[in-house]
PDB file of C-alpha atoms in Angstrom:
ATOM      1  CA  UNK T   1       0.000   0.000   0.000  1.00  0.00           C
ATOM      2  CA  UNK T   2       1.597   3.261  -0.816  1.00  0.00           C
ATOM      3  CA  UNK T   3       1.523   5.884   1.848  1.00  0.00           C
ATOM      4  CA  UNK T   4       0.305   8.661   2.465  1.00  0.00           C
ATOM      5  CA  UNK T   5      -2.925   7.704   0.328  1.00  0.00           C
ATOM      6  CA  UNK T   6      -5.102   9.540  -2.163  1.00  0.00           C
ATOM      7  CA  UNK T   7      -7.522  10.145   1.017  1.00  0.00           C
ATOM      8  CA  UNK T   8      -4.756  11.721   3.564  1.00  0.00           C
ATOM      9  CA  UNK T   9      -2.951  14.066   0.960  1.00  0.00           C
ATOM     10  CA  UNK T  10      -6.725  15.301  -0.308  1.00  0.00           C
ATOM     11  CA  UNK T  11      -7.174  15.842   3.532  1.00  0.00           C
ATOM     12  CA  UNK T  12      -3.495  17.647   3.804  1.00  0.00           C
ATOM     13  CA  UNK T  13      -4.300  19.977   0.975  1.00  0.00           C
ATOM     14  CA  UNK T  14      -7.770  20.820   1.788  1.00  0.00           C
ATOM     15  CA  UNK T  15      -7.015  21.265   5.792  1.00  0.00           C
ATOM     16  CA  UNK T  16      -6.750  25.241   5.586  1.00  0.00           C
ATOM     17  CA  UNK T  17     -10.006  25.177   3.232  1.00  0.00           C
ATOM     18  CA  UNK T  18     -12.596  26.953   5.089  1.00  0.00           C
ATOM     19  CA  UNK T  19     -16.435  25.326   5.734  1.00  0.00           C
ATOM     20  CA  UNK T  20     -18.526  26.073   2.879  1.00  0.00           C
ATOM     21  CA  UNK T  21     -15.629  27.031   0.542  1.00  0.00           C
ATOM     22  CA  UNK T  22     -14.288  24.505  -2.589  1.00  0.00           C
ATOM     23  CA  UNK T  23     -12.285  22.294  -2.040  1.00  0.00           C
ATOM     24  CA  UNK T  24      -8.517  23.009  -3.465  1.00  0.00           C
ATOM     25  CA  UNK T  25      -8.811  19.248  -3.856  1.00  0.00           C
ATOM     26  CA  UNK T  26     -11.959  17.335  -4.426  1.00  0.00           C
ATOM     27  CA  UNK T  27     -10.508  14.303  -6.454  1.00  0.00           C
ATOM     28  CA  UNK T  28      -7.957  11.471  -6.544  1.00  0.00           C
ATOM     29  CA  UNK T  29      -7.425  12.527  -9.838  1.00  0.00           C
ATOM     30  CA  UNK T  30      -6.215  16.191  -9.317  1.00  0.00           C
ATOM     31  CA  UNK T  31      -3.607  14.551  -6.681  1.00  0.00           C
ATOM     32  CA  UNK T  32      -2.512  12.236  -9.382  1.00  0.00           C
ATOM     33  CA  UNK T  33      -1.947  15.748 -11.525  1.00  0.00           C
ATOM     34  CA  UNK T  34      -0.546  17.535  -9.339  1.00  0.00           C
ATOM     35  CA  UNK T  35       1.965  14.962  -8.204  1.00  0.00           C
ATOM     36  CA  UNK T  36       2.966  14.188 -11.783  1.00  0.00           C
ATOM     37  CA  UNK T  37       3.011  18.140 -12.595  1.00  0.00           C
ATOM     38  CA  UNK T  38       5.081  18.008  -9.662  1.00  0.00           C
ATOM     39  CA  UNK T  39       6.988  15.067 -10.660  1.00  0.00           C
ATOM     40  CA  UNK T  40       8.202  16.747 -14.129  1.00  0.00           C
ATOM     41  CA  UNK T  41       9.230  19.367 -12.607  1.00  0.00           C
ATOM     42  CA  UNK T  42      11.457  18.052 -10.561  1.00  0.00           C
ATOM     43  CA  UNK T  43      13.114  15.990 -13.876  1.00  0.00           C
ATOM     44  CA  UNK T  44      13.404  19.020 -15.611  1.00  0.00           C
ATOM     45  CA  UNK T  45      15.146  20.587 -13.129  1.00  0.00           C
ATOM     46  CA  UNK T  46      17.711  17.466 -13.030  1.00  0.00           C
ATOM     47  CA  UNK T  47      16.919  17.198  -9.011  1.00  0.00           C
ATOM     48  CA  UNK T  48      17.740  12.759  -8.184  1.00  0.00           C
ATOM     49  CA  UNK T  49      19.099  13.736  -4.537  1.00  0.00           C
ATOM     50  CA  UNK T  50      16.191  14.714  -1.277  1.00  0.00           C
ATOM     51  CA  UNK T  51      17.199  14.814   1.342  1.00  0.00           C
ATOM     52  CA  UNK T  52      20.422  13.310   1.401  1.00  0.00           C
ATOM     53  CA  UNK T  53      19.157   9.989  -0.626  1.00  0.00           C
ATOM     54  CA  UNK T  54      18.226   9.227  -4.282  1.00  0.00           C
ATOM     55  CA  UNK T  55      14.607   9.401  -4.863  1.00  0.00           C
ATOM     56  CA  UNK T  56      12.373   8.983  -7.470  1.00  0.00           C
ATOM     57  CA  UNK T  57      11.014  11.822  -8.455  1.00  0.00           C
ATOM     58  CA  UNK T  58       7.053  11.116  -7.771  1.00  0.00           C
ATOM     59  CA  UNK T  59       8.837   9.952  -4.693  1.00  0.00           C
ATOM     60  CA  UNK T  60       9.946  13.264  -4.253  1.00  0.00           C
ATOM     61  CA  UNK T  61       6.513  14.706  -5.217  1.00  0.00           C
ATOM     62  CA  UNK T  62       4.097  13.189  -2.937  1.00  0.00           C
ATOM     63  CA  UNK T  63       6.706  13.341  -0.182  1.00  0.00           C
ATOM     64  CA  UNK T  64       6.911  17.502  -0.531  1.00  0.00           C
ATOM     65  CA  UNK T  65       3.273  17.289  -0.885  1.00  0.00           C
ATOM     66  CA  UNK T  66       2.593  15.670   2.374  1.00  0.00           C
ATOM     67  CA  UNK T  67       5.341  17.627   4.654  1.00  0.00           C
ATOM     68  CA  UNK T  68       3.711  21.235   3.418  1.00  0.00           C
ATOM     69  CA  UNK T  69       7.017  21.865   1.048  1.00  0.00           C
ATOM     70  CA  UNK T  70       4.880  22.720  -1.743  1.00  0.00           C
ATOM     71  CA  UNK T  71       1.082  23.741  -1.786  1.00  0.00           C
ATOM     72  CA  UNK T  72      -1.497  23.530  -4.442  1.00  0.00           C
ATOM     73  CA  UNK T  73      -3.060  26.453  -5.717  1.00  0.00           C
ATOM     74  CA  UNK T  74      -6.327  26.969  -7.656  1.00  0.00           C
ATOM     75  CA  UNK T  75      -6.432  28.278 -11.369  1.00  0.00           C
ATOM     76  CA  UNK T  76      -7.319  31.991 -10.491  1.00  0.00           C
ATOM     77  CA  UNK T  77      -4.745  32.008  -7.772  1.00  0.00           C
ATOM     78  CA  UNK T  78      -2.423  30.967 -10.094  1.00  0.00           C
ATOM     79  CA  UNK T  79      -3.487  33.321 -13.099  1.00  0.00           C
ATOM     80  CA  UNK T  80      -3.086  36.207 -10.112  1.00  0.00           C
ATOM     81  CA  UNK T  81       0.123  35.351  -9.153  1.00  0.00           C
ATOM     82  CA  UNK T  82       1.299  35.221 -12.731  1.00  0.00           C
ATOM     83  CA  UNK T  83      -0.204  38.554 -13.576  1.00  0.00           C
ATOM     84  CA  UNK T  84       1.810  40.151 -10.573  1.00  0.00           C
ATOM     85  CA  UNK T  85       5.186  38.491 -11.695  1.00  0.00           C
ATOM     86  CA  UNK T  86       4.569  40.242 -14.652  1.00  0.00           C
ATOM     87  CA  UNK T  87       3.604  43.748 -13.697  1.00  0.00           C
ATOM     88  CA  UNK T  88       6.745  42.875 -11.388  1.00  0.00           C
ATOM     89  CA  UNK T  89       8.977  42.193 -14.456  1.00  0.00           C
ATOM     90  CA  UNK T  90       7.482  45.221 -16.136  1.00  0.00           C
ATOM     91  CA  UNK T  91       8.207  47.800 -13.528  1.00  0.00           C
ATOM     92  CA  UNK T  92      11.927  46.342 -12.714  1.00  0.00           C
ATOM     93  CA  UNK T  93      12.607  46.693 -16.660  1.00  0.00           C
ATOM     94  CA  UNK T  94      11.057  50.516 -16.683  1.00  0.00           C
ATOM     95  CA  UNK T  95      13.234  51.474 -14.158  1.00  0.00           C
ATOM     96  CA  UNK T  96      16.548  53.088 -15.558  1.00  0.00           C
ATOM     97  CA  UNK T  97      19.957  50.762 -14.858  1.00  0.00           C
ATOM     98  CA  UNK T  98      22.560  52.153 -12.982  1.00  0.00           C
ATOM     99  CA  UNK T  99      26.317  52.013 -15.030  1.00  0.00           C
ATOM    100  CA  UNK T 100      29.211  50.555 -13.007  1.00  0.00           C
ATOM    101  CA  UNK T 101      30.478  53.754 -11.266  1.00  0.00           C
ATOM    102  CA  UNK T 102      26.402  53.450  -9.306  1.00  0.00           C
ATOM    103  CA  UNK T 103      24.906  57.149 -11.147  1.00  0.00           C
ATOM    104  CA  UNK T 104      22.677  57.061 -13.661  1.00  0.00           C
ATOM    105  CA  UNK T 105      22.963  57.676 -17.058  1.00  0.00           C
ATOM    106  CA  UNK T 106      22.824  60.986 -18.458  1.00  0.00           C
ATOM    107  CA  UNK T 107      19.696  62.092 -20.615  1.00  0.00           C
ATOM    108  CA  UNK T 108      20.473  63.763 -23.856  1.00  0.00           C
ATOM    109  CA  UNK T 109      18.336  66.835 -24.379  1.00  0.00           C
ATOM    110  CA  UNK T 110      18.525  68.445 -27.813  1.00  0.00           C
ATOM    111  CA  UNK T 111      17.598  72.038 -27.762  1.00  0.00           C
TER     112      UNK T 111
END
């Protein structure tokens, strides 16, 4: 039997879900997801070593999953999130870069 089961990571996601609010969680399926979402990750990020040991990395997955090391979002919390990285991005790339000496460029102005 593999532990944790479908049952106790739904429960570990859902616990800060609020009565009367959805679910983050509501199937075995979207833990199967987001463990293998999870799972790729990890590979394309070349990570074999948790912890000290080689792991698989679905191994990995569910155990990060189950300690609280990575937490499941919903769609729109996601979109959110992405739109702020962005405006982020934007405003950092706006902002005028400092030349090696730390004063700022000087503006041309043509008369």
């Amino acid at each position: 039997m593999i532990h944790p089961s479908y049952f106790e990571l739904m429960d570990i996601v859902n616990k800060d879900v609020k009565e009367g609010e959805k679910p983050i969680i509501s199937s075995r399926y979207s833990i199967v997801i987001a463990t293998a979402k999870r799972a790729r990750q990890l590979i394309a990020a070349g990570v074999s070593d948790y912890k000290g040991k080689e792991e698989k990395p679905l191994s990995v997955a569910v155990d990060e999953l189950e300690h609280g090391d990575i937490h499941i979002i919903r769609p729109e919390e996601a979109e959110k999130l992405r739109e702020a990285r962005a405006q982020s991005q934007a405003a950092a790339a706006a902002e005028p870069q400092n030349d090696e000496s730390g004063t700022q460029p000087e503006s041309k102005e043509t008369a």
